[in-house]
mmCIF file of C-alpha atoms in Angstrom:
data_model
loop_
_atom_site.group_PDB
_atom_site.id
_atom_site.type_symbol
_atom_site.label_atom_id
_atom_site.label_comp_id
_atom_site.label_asym_id
_atom_site.label_seq_id
_atom_site.Cartn_x
_atom_site.Cartn_y
_atom_site.Cartn_z
ATOM 1 C CA ASP S 1 162.061 106.912 188.826
ATOM 2 C CA ASN S 2 159.243 107.527 186.388
ATOM 3 C CA ASP S 3 161.724 108.675 183.734
ATOM 4 C CA GLU S 4 163.825 105.547 184.260
ATOM 5 C CA ALA S 5 160.701 103.331 183.892
ATOM 6 C CA VAL S 6 159.772 105.059 180.645
ATOM 7 C CA VAL S 7 163.303 104.585 179.267
ATOM 8 C CA ALA S 8 163.296 100.894 180.276
ATOM 9 C CA ALA S 9 159.925 100.339 178.617
ATOM 10 C CA ALA S 10 161.175 102.006 175.445
ATOM 11 C CA ASP S 11 164.284 99.791 175.447
ATOM 12 C CA ASN S 12 162.120 96.678 175.915
ATOM 13 C CA GLY S 13 159.862 97.797 173.061
ATOM 14 C CA ALA S 14 162.864 98.345 170.829
ATOM 15 C CA ASP S 15 164.261 94.907 171.744
ATOM 16 C CA GLY S 16 160.861 93.345 171.061
ATOM 17 C CA GLY S 17 160.625 95.030 167.672
ATOM 18 C CA ALA S 18 164.149 93.923 166.776
ATOM 19 C CA LYS S 19 163.315 90.354 167.802
ATOM 20 C CA GLN S 20 160.219 90.386 165.633
ATOM 21 C CA GLN S 21 162.260 91.641 162.705
ATOM 22 C CA GLN S 22 164.822 88.880 163.264
ATOM 23 C CA ASP S 23 162.068 86.246 163.382
ATOM 24 C CA ALA S 24 160.532 87.616 160.188
ATOM 25 C CA LEU S 25 163.927 87.603 158.454
ATOM 26 C CA LEU S 26 164.596 84.041 159.622
ATOM 27 C CA GLU S 27 161.209 82.908 158.356
ATOM 28 C CA LYS S 28 161.886 84.582 155.009
ATOM 29 C CA LEU S 29 165.286 82.919 154.692
ATOM 30 C CA LEU S 30 164.148 79.442 155.717
ATOM 31 C CA GLY S 31 160.680 79.494 154.179
ATOM 32 C CA GLN S 32 158.955 76.174 154.094
ATOM 33 C CA GLY S 33 162.251 74.402 154.682
ATOM 34 C CA ARG S 34 161.871 75.265 158.356
ATOM 35 C CA ASP S 35 159.479 72.298 158.686
ATOM 36 C CA LEU S 36 162.012 69.490 158.877
ATOM 37 C CA HIS S 37 159.399 66.744 158.968
ATOM 38 C CA THR S 38 155.782 66.506 157.888
ATOM 39 C CA GLU S 39 153.400 63.749 158.882
ATOM 40 C CA GLU S 40 151.621 61.684 156.247
ATOM 41 C CA VAL S 41 147.869 61.758 156.793
ATOM 42 C CA ALA S 42 145.493 59.330 155.090
ATOM 43 C CA ALA S 43 142.696 60.912 153.086
ATOM 44 C CA ILE S 44 139.103 60.621 154.275
ATOM 45 C CA GLY S 45 135.962 60.109 152.239
ATOM 46 C CA SER S 46 135.300 58.742 148.779
ATOM 47 C CA ILE S 47 137.747 58.929 145.903
ATOM 48 C CA SER S 48 137.655 62.339 144.271
ATOM 49 C CA PRO S 49 136.164 62.431 140.751
ATOM 50 C CA SER S 50 139.333 64.224 139.634
ATOM 51 C CA VAL S 51 141.287 61.000 140.261
ATOM 52 C CA TYR S 52 139.077 59.057 137.862
ATOM 53 C CA LYS S 53 139.201 61.965 135.420
ATOM 54 C CA ASP S 54 143.004 62.042 135.404
ATOM 55 C CA TYR S 55 143.137 58.254 135.089
ATOM 56 C CA VAL S 56 140.840 58.248 132.051
ATOM 57 C CA LYS S 57 142.645 61.248 130.580
ATOM 58 C CA GLY S 58 145.989 59.497 130.987
ATOM 59 C CA GLY S 59 144.732 56.406 129.179
ATOM 60 C CA GLY S 60 143.053 58.447 126.469
ATOM 61 C CA VAL S 61 139.401 59.419 126.247
ATOM 62 C CA GLY S 62 139.021 57.877 122.791
ATOM 63 C CA MET S 63 140.606 54.622 123.934
ATOM 64 C CA PHE S 64 138.320 54.579 126.976
ATOM 65 C CA ILE S 65 135.165 54.988 124.885
ATOM 66 C CA LEU S 66 136.303 52.298 122.440
ATOM 67 C CA THR S 67 137.103 49.916 125.292
ATOM 68 C CA VAL S 68 133.685 50.445 126.860
ATOM 69 C CA LEU S 69 131.969 49.728 123.540
ATOM 70 C CA LEU S 70 134.011 46.545 123.035
ATOM 71 C CA VAL S 71 133.213 45.338 126.554
ATOM 72 C CA LEU S 72 129.503 45.936 126.030
ATOM 73 C CA CYS S 73 129.564 44.174 122.651
ATOM 74 C CA ALA S 74 131.351 41.154 124.116
ATOM 75 C CA GLN S 75 128.794 40.809 126.898
ATOM 76 C CA GLY S 76 125.934 41.295 124.449
ATOM 77 C CA LEU S 77 127.244 38.439 122.297
ATOM 78 C CA ARG S 78 127.580 36.218 125.356
ATOM 79 C CA SER S 79 124.018 36.869 126.495
ATOM 80 C CA THR S 80 122.772 36.380 122.935
ATOM 81 C CA THR S 81 124.502 32.984 122.821
ATOM 82 C CA ASP S 82 122.715 31.863 126.005
ATOM 83 C CA TRP S 83 119.389 33.115 124.683
ATOM 84 C CA TRP S 84 119.854 31.395 121.311
ATOM 85 C CA PHE S 85 120.655 28.069 122.970
ATOM 86 C CA SER S 86 117.463 28.356 125.039
ATOM 87 C CA ALA S 87 115.456 29.173 121.914
ATOM 88 C CA TRP S 88 116.981 26.214 120.083
ATOM 89 C CA THR S 89 116.105 23.736 122.844
ATOM 90 C CA SER S 90 112.527 25.033 122.980
ATOM 91 C CA ARG S 91 112.290 24.837 119.148
ATOM 92 C CA ARG S 92 110.955 28.340 119.022
ATOM 93 C CA PHE S 93 112.136 28.793 115.420
ATOM 94 C CA ALA S 94 111.583 25.226 114.265
ATOM 95 C CA ALA S 95 109.419 26.346 111.352
ATOM 96 C CA ASP S 96 112.069 28.746 110.019
ATOM 97 C CA LEU S 97 115.422 27.029 110.642
ATOM 98 C CA THR S 98 116.624 23.458 110.574
ATOM 99 C CA PRO S 99 118.632 21.972 113.474
ATOM 100 C CA THR S 100 121.780 22.225 111.371
ATOM 101 C CA GLU S 101 121.174 25.905 110.761
ATOM 102 C CA HIS S 102 120.576 26.382 114.493
ATOM 103 C CA LEU S 103 123.962 24.761 115.117
ATOM 104 C CA TYR S 104 125.697 26.984 112.569
ATOM 105 C CA VAL S 105 124.238 30.098 114.178
ATOM 106 C CA LEU S 106 125.341 28.892 117.617
ATOM 107 C CA ILE S 107 128.888 28.190 116.384
ATOM 108 C CA GLY S 108 129.017 31.648 114.807
ATOM 109 C CA LEU S 109 127.899 33.309 118.015
ATOM 110 C CA VAL S 110 130.476 31.401 120.063
ATOM 111 C CA ALA S 111 133.268 32.304 117.619
ATOM 112 C CA ALA S 112 132.231 35.968 117.574
ATOM 113 C CA THR S 113 132.086 36.026 121.381
ATOM 114 C CA THR S 114 135.596 34.554 121.607
ATOM 115 C CA ILE S 115 137.081 36.998 119.113
ATOM 116 C CA MET S 116 135.376 39.962 120.754
ATOM 117 C CA ALA S 117 136.619 38.865 124.188
ATOM 118 C CA ILE S 118 140.211 38.751 122.922
ATOM 119 C CA VAL S 119 139.955 42.163 121.262
ATOM 120 C CA ARG S 120 138.308 43.602 124.377
ATOM 121 C CA THR S 121 141.133 42.307 126.581
ATOM 122 C CA ILE S 122 143.831 43.772 124.316
ATOM 123 C CA PHE S 123 142.291 47.234 124.212
ATOM 124 C CA PHE S 124 141.560 47.211 127.938
ATOM 125 C CA GLY S 125 145.177 46.272 128.694
ATOM 126 C CA ARG S 126 146.529 49.029 126.470
ATOM 127 C CA PHE S 127 144.260 51.573 128.120
ATOM 128 C CA VAL S 128 145.198 50.749 131.732
ATOM 129 C CA ILE S 129 148.931 50.524 130.955
ATOM 130 C CA LYS S 130 148.854 53.912 129.264
ATOM 131 C CA ALA S 131 146.894 55.427 132.156
ATOM 132 C CA SER S 132 149.305 54.034 134.760
ATOM 133 C CA SER S 133 152.318 55.261 132.777
ATOM 134 C CA ALA S 134 150.816 58.740 132.579
ATOM 135 C CA LEU S 135 150.284 58.855 136.358
ATOM 136 C CA HIS S 136 153.859 57.709 136.978
ATOM 137 C CA ASN S 137 155.361 60.205 134.530
ATOM 138 C CA ASN S 138 153.362 63.105 135.963
ATOM 139 C CA MET S 139 154.446 62.229 139.490
ATOM 140 C CA PHE S 140 158.081 61.785 138.451
ATOM 141 C CA ASN S 141 158.206 65.143 136.672
ATOM 142 C CA ALA S 142 156.580 66.868 139.649
ATOM 143 C CA VAL S 143 158.975 65.317 142.178
ATOM 144 C CA ILE S 144 162.195 66.156 140.317
ATOM 145 C CA ALA S 145 160.962 69.737 139.816
ATOM 146 C CA SER S 146 160.050 70.197 143.501
ATOM 147 C CA PRO S 147 161.932 72.667 145.703
ATOM 148 C CA SER S 148 164.742 71.405 147.911
ATOM 149 C CA HIS S 149 162.684 71.918 151.075
ATOM 150 C CA PHE S 150 160.333 69.158 149.876
ATOM 151 C CA PHE S 151 163.152 66.599 150.126
ATOM 152 C CA ASP S 152 164.168 68.013 153.509
ATOM 153 C CA SER S 153 160.688 67.720 155.023
ATOM 154 C CA VAL S 154 159.504 64.472 153.385
ATOM 155 C CA PRO S 155 161.298 61.214 154.319
ATOM 156 C CA GLN S 156 162.807 59.246 151.465
ATOM 157 C CA GLY S 157 160.878 56.157 152.532
ATOM 158 C CA ARG S 158 157.610 57.951 151.810
ATOM 159 C CA ILE S 159 158.773 58.895 148.315
ATOM 160 C CA MET S 160 160.007 55.345 147.699
ATOM 161 C CA ASN S 161 156.630 54.014 148.808
ATOM 162 C CA ARG S 162 154.877 56.052 146.126
ATOM 163 C CA PHE S 163 157.285 54.914 143.416
ATOM 164 C CA SER S 164 157.268 51.254 144.476
ATOM 165 C CA LYS S 165 154.081 49.928 146.092
ATOM 166 C CA ASP S 166 151.642 52.509 144.717
ATOM 167 C CA VAL S 167 153.046 52.290 141.204
ATOM 168 C CA ASP S 168 152.962 48.486 141.420
ATOM 169 C CA SER S 169 149.305 48.618 142.469
ATOM 170 C CA CYS S 170 148.459 50.764 139.435
ATOM 171 C CA ASP S 171 150.564 48.661 137.055
ATOM 172 C CA ASP S 172 149.650 45.159 138.206
ATOM 173 C CA GLN S 173 146.795 44.849 140.694
ATOM 174 C CA LEU S 174 144.430 47.587 139.524
ATOM 175 C CA PRO S 175 144.240 46.377 135.870
ATOM 176 C CA ARG S 176 143.534 42.771 136.878
ATOM 177 C CA ILE S 177 141.000 43.596 139.589
ATOM 178 C CA SER S 178 139.204 46.270 137.573
ATOM 179 C CA PHE S 179 138.964 43.976 134.534
ATOM 180 C CA ASP S 180 137.421 41.205 136.641
ATOM 181 C CA PHE S 181 135.052 43.720 138.208
ATOM 182 C CA VAL S 182 133.828 45.087 134.863
ATOM 183 C CA GLN S 183 133.447 41.615 133.415
ATOM 184 C CA LEU S 184 131.550 40.257 136.424
ATOM 185 C CA VAL S 185 129.253 43.268 136.610
ATOM 186 C CA LEU S 186 128.281 42.783 132.965
ATOM 187 C CA ILE S 187 127.752 39.046 133.516
ATOM 188 C CA VAL S 188 125.469 39.781 136.457
ATOM 189 C CA ALA S 189 123.576 42.373 134.434
ATOM 190 C CA GLY S 190 123.190 39.938 131.538
ATOM 191 C CA SER S 191 121.988 37.142 133.818
ATOM 192 C CA LEU S 192 119.420 39.405 135.464
ATOM 193 C CA ALA S 193 118.227 40.586 132.057
ATOM 194 C CA LEU S 194 117.727 36.986 130.924
ATOM 195 C CA LEU S 195 115.848 36.204 134.131
ATOM 196 C CA ILE S 196 113.491 39.122 133.586
ATOM 197 C CA TYR S 197 113.103 38.101 129.929
ATOM 198 C CA ALA S 198 112.189 34.552 130.922
ATOM 199 C CA LEU S 199 109.883 35.598 133.783
ATOM 200 C CA PRO S 200 108.967 39.299 133.597
ATOM 201 C CA TRP S 201 107.398 39.445 137.039
ATOM 202 C CA PHE S 202 110.722 38.290 138.506
ATOM 203 C CA ALA S 203 111.754 41.942 138.173
ATOM 204 C CA ILE S 204 110.285 42.527 141.652
ATOM 205 C CA ALA S 205 112.530 39.865 143.187
ATOM 206 C CA VAL S 206 115.498 41.225 141.237
ATOM 207 C CA ALA S 207 114.851 44.731 142.575
ATOM 208 C CA ILE S 208 114.753 43.432 146.162
ATOM 209 C CA ALA S 209 118.007 41.500 145.690
ATOM 210 C CA VAL S 210 119.738 44.484 144.090
ATOM 211 C CA PHE S 211 118.665 46.655 147.024
ATOM 212 C CA ALA S 212 120.080 44.151 149.529
ATOM 213 C CA PHE S 213 123.399 43.879 147.697
ATOM 214 C CA GLY S 214 123.580 47.647 147.301
ATOM 215 C CA TYR S 215 123.095 48.119 151.034
ATOM 216 C CA LEU S 216 125.963 45.732 151.761
ATOM 217 C CA LEU S 217 128.194 47.654 149.347
ATOM 218 C CA TYR S 218 127.171 50.904 151.024
ATOM 219 C CA ARG S 219 128.298 49.520 154.387
ATOM 220 C CA TYR S 220 131.413 47.729 153.160
ATOM 221 C CA ILE S 221 133.150 49.939 150.576
ATOM 222 C CA PRO S 222 133.846 53.017 152.800
ATOM 223 C CA SER S 223 135.491 50.870 155.482
ATOM 224 C CA ALA S 224 137.541 48.875 152.971
ATOM 225 C CA ARG S 225 138.648 52.060 151.208
ATOM 226 C CA TYR S 226 139.790 53.746 154.418
ATOM 227 C CA VAL S 227 141.673 50.636 155.587
ATOM 228 C CA LYS S 228 143.441 50.539 152.214
ATOM 229 C CA ARG S 229 144.508 54.139 152.672
ATOM 230 C CA ILE S 230 145.862 53.354 156.138
ATOM 231 C CA GLU S 231 147.742 50.390 154.681
ATOM 232 C CA GLY S 232 149.307 52.562 151.995
ATOM 233 C CA ALA S 233 150.394 55.224 154.481
ATOM 234 C CA SER S 234 151.742 52.657 156.979
ATOM 235 C CA ARG S 235 154.214 51.234 154.453
ATOM 236 C CA SER S 236 156.235 54.459 154.326
ATOM 237 C CA PRO S 237 157.698 54.169 157.875
ATOM 238 C CA VAL S 238 158.729 50.564 157.164
ATOM 239 C CA MET S 239 160.758 51.603 154.119
ATOM 240 C CA GLN S 240 162.099 54.651 155.906
ATOM 241 C CA ILE S 241 163.379 52.731 158.948
ATOM 242 C CA TYR S 242 164.857 50.007 156.757
ATOM 243 C CA GLN S 243 166.714 52.528 154.609
ATOM 244 C CA HIS S 244 168.050 54.453 157.613
ATOM 245 C CA SER S 245 169.180 51.250 159.288
ATOM 246 C CA ILE S 246 171.106 50.047 156.227
ATOM 247 C CA SER S 247 172.746 53.400 155.511
ATOM 248 C CA GLY S 248 173.699 54.029 159.155
ATOM 249 C CA ILE S 249 174.460 50.488 160.304
ATOM 250 C CA SER S 250 177.994 51.394 161.446
ATOM 251 C CA THR S 251 176.697 54.259 163.608
ATOM 252 C CA LEU S 252 173.971 52.088 165.122
ATOM 253 C CA ARG S 253 176.506 49.421 166.045
ATOM 254 C CA ALA S 254 178.923 51.953 167.468
ATOM 255 C CA TYR S 255 176.288 53.505 169.756
ATOM 256 C CA HIS S 256 174.487 50.215 170.521
ATOM 257 C CA ARG S 257 171.162 51.349 169.029
ATOM 258 C CA LEU S 258 170.384 48.231 166.997
ATOM 259 C CA GLU S 259 167.667 46.983 169.355
ATOM 260 C CA GLU S 260 165.933 50.371 169.361
ATOM 261 C CA PHE S 261 165.715 50.502 165.567
ATOM 262 C CA GLN S 262 164.699 46.867 165.474
ATOM 263 C CA HIS S 263 161.835 47.656 167.844
ATOM 264 C CA ARG S 264 160.792 50.619 165.646
ATOM 265 C CA PHE S 265 160.790 48.397 162.589
ATOM 266 C CA TYR S 266 158.618 45.808 164.340
ATOM 267 C CA GLU S 267 156.110 48.470 165.411
ATOM 268 C CA ALA S 268 155.866 49.914 161.873
ATOM 269 C CA ASN S 269 155.517 46.445 160.361
ATOM 270 C CA ASP S 270 152.791 45.558 162.899
ATOM 271 C CA ARG S 271 150.777 48.607 161.875
ATOM 272 C CA THR S 272 150.928 47.528 158.234
ATOM 273 C CA SER S 273 150.008 43.938 159.079
ATOM 274 C CA SER S 274 147.122 45.159 161.235
ATOM 275 C CA ALA S 275 145.674 47.152 158.336
ATOM 276 C CA ILE S 276 145.955 44.134 156.007
ATOM 277 C CA LEU S 277 144.292 41.865 158.589
ATOM 278 C CA HIS S 278 141.425 44.299 159.070
ATOM 279 C CA GLY S 279 140.906 44.438 155.304
ATOM 280 C CA ASP S 280 140.716 40.633 155.101
ATOM 281 C CA SER S 281 138.290 40.565 158.038
ATOM 282 C CA PHE S 282 136.016 43.031 156.258
ATOM 283 C CA GLN S 283 136.023 40.763 153.187
ATOM 284 C CA ARG S 284 134.977 37.769 155.304
ATOM 285 C CA TRP S 285 132.237 39.865 156.913
ATOM 286 C CA VAL S 286 130.652 40.858 153.624
ATOM 287 C CA GLY S 287 131.261 37.414 152.092
ATOM 288 C CA VAL S 288 129.167 35.586 154.694
ATOM 289 C CA ARG S 289 126.244 37.943 154.235
ATOM 290 C CA MET S 290 126.486 37.786 150.457
ATOM 291 C CA ASP S 291 126.350 33.983 150.546
ATOM 292 C CA PHE S 292 123.318 34.082 152.811
ATOM 293 C CA ILE S 293 121.423 36.428 150.467
ATOM 294 C CA ALA S 294 122.437 34.403 147.391
ATOM 295 C CA VAL S 295 121.201 31.121 148.922
ATOM 296 C CA ILE S 296 117.834 32.678 149.754
ATOM 297 C CA TRP S 297 117.670 34.100 146.223
ATOM 298 C CA VAL S 298 118.224 30.720 144.547
ATOM 299 C CA ALA S 299 115.801 28.970 146.908
ATOM 300 C CA VAL S 300 113.012 31.447 146.140
ATOM 301 C CA ILE S 301 113.541 31.185 142.367
ATOM 302 C CA ALA S 302 113.650 27.379 142.529
ATOM 303 C CA LEU S 303 110.362 27.233 144.456
ATOM 304 C CA LEU S 304 108.715 29.641 142.034
ATOM 305 C CA VAL S 305 109.939 27.702 139.007
ATOM 306 C CA ILE S 306 108.640 24.445 140.503
ATOM 307 C CA GLY S 307 105.287 26.035 141.244
ATOM 308 C CA ILE S 308 104.741 27.500 137.766
ATOM 309 C CA GLY S 309 106.961 25.189 135.732
ATOM 310 C CA GLU S 310 104.087 23.870 133.606
ATOM 311 C CA SER S 311 103.009 27.339 132.481
ATOM 312 C CA ILE S 312 106.453 28.655 131.482
ATOM 313 C CA GLY S 313 107.918 25.561 129.830
ATOM 314 C CA ALA S 314 110.985 23.467 130.563
ATOM 315 C CA SER S 315 113.437 25.559 128.533
ATOM 316 C CA VAL S 316 112.491 28.830 130.237
ATOM 317 C CA ALA S 317 112.555 27.184 133.665
ATOM 318 C CA GLY S 318 116.009 25.733 132.947
ATOM 319 C CA LEU S 319 117.265 29.116 131.762
ATOM 320 C CA ALA S 320 115.999 30.791 134.967
ATOM 321 C CA LEU S 321 117.574 28.151 137.231
ATOM 322 C CA SER S 322 120.917 28.131 135.380
ATOM 323 C CA GLN S 323 121.234 31.909 135.493
ATOM 324 C CA SER S 324 120.289 31.984 139.188
ATOM 325 C CA ILE S 325 122.887 29.346 140.085
ATOM 326 C CA GLN S 326 125.472 31.251 138.058
ATOM 327 C CA LEU S 327 124.692 34.377 140.051
ATOM 328 C CA THR S 328 125.359 32.622 143.375
ATOM 329 C CA GLY S 329 128.919 31.871 142.284
ATOM 330 C CA ILE S 330 129.841 35.341 141.088
ATOM 331 C CA LEU S 331 127.834 37.769 143.225
ATOM 332 C CA GLN S 332 130.140 37.547 146.228
ATOM 333 C CA TYR S 333 133.219 37.788 144.025
ATOM 334 C CA SER S 334 131.696 40.749 142.183
ATOM 335 C CA VAL S 335 131.164 42.656 145.406
ATOM 336 C CA ARG S 336 134.709 41.898 146.520
ATOM 337 C CA MET S 337 136.085 43.080 143.186
ATOM 338 C CA ALA S 338 134.006 46.259 143.373
ATOM 339 C CA ALA S 339 135.382 47.095 146.805
ATOM 340 C CA GLU S 340 138.910 46.084 145.813
ATOM 341 C CA THR S 341 138.777 48.278 142.708
ATOM 342 C CA GLU S 342 137.622 51.230 144.788
ATOM 343 C CA SER S 343 140.373 50.521 147.334
ATOM 344 C CA LEU S 344 143.107 50.192 144.710
ATOM 345 C CA MET S 345 142.118 53.539 143.248
ATOM 346 C CA THR S 346 143.632 54.997 146.429
ATOM 347 C CA ALA S 347 147.012 54.169 144.865
ATOM 348 C CA ALA S 348 146.120 56.333 141.867
ATOM 349 C CA GLU S 349 144.945 58.975 144.334
ATOM 350 C CA ARG S 350 148.344 58.942 146.070
ATOM 351 C CA LEU S 351 150.146 59.230 142.728
ATOM 352 C CA GLN S 352 147.942 62.139 141.760
ATOM 353 C CA GLU S 353 148.731 63.821 145.089
ATOM 354 C CA TYR S 354 152.435 63.894 144.264
ATOM 355 C CA SER S 355 151.668 65.039 140.717
ATOM 356 C CA CYS S 356 150.413 68.353 142.131
ATOM 357 C CA LEU S 357 153.530 69.281 144.123
ATOM 358 C CA PRO S 358 154.744 72.897 143.998
ATOM 359 C CA VAL S 359 157.427 73.526 141.393
ATOM 360 C CA GLU S 360 160.711 75.322 142.022
ATOM 361 C CA LYS S 361 160.127 79.006 141.272
ATOM 362 C CA ASN S 362 163.536 79.617 139.689
ATOM 363 C CA PRO S 363 165.023 76.368 138.357
ATOM 364 C CA GLY S 364 167.988 78.265 136.926
ATOM 365 C CA ASN S 365 169.705 78.070 133.558
ATOM 366 C CA ILE S 366 170.726 74.517 132.756
ATOM 367 C CA GLY S 367 172.249 75.423 129.393
ATOM 368 C CA ARG S 368 175.473 77.212 128.565
ATOM 369 C CA GLY S 369 176.516 80.366 130.252
ATOM 370 C CA VAL S 370 176.559 81.578 133.832
ATOM 371 C CA PRO S 371 173.584 80.419 135.952
ATOM 372 C CA VAL S 372 171.085 83.041 137.070
ATOM 373 C CA GLY S 373 172.354 84.902 140.139
ATOM 374 C CA ALA S 374 175.956 83.603 139.909
ATOM 375 C CA GLU S 375 179.021 85.850 139.849
ATOM 376 C CA CYS S 376 182.359 85.239 138.109
ATOM 377 C CA ILE S 377 185.715 86.252 139.574
ATOM 378 C CA ALA S 378 187.920 88.265 137.254
ATOM 379 C CA ASN S 379 190.974 86.619 135.639
ATOM 380 C CA ILE S 380 189.981 83.156 136.889
ATOM 381 C CA PRO S 381 188.815 80.639 134.252
ATOM 382 C CA SER S 382 185.449 79.059 134.833
ATOM 383 C CA ALA S 383 183.678 76.053 133.373
ATOM 384 C CA PHE S 384 180.766 78.356 132.539
ATOM 385 C CA ASP S 385 182.811 80.546 130.174
ATOM 386 C CA ASP S 386 181.852 80.139 126.538
ATOM 387 C CA ASP S 387 185.517 80.357 125.461
ATOM 388 C CA ASN S 388 186.502 77.462 127.707
ATOM 389 C CA VAL S 389 183.603 75.392 126.422
ATOM 390 C CA ASP S 390 184.626 75.992 122.807
ATOM 391 C CA GLN S 391 188.274 75.113 123.589
ATOM 392 C CA GLU S 392 187.233 71.868 125.282
ATOM 393 C CA GLU S 393 185.167 70.888 122.248
ATOM 394 C CA MET S 394 188.124 71.632 119.929
ATOM 395 C CA LYS S 395 190.379 69.415 122.062
ATOM 396 C CA GLY S 396 188.079 66.456 121.612
ATOM 397 C CA GLY S 397 185.952 66.830 124.751
ATOM 398 C CA GLU S 398 188.910 67.060 127.169
ATOM 399 C CA SER S 399 187.483 68.263 130.484
ATOM 400 C CA HIS S 400 188.887 70.938 132.757
ATOM 401 C CA GLU S 401 187.906 71.238 136.384
ATOM 402 C CA PRO S 402 186.477 74.650 137.315
ATOM 403 C CA ALA S 403 188.398 76.807 139.722
ATOM 404 C CA THR S 404 187.420 76.488 143.354
ATOM 405 C CA MET S 405 187.901 78.961 146.126
#
């Protein structure tokens, strides 16, 4: 009995070892293609600096620096125009310049500001288009060079989502929103600088307001960014279900599965709509609080200007009030554009993710001759033979079908 137990245990051990060898061989043969489906997970946290680095690199570092300088020059000319008009009305340079000369200087500043704004817009547009094209080309080259198991484990709807919605966000929405954001930020900075120039001790009030707005951005941007990532990931199932339904409509009708796929489509579409609705709700949340802070800001400046109006002069008081009222109209929009720019950069992040896909280890020989690893059967003509290729070219490109077994 003991001998029989030992023999049985040995047989079980041998069977277990053989099974392990079979599993190892199967894993080696299938590789990563064994995972037939992978879930798409939204990223967490702030946008990686590498995304901004690749975006700037795609648009060109030199073009980026030139665009930044043009934007700063355009805003400087705009602020200088406002300051010169205030100086003209207060007759600060009455002893040096005549009113006509003041007018000529003002016209020159306005013309220079207009020309610089046009040049700035052209260079900014060229930069963002070049950056978006670079992201698309890198992703396209990485996808077509990916191994076959990538297309087996990733649904086509997810790939289409990257090449449709995400590319559209980088081509259309991100340039417009980021341009408005940069322009509004510079306008706000110029207005605050003029306020501090007119009333230097207003710097304390400006610091308090900047802290309040910064705190709102700190609370708002992470939530808006994460909701935008959820929205981007939720669009893939919608495209996937739609594509499967169209391609397999005859099968769905034959097996009476139309209602099931319709219900799946509604659920996927509801998830996308829910993410969009949450994003709009977050914008309303921050908008109400921004308006409240802006109203208090203007009220405080107005009371201070009324209280010390005689000591600062009418022109300086008017400059302070005009810049403060201008801030109330653009502060909320500036914060929204800042959050929207950060959220739209998630599209560039998703494009960059597919730009780093693993490449096929052995893409094979795509030129003339027999591909790597292929074998030719003796006495049977093949399309890969150099002689057959030369004969086809001599016959004027007449094609011959390769032999099949």
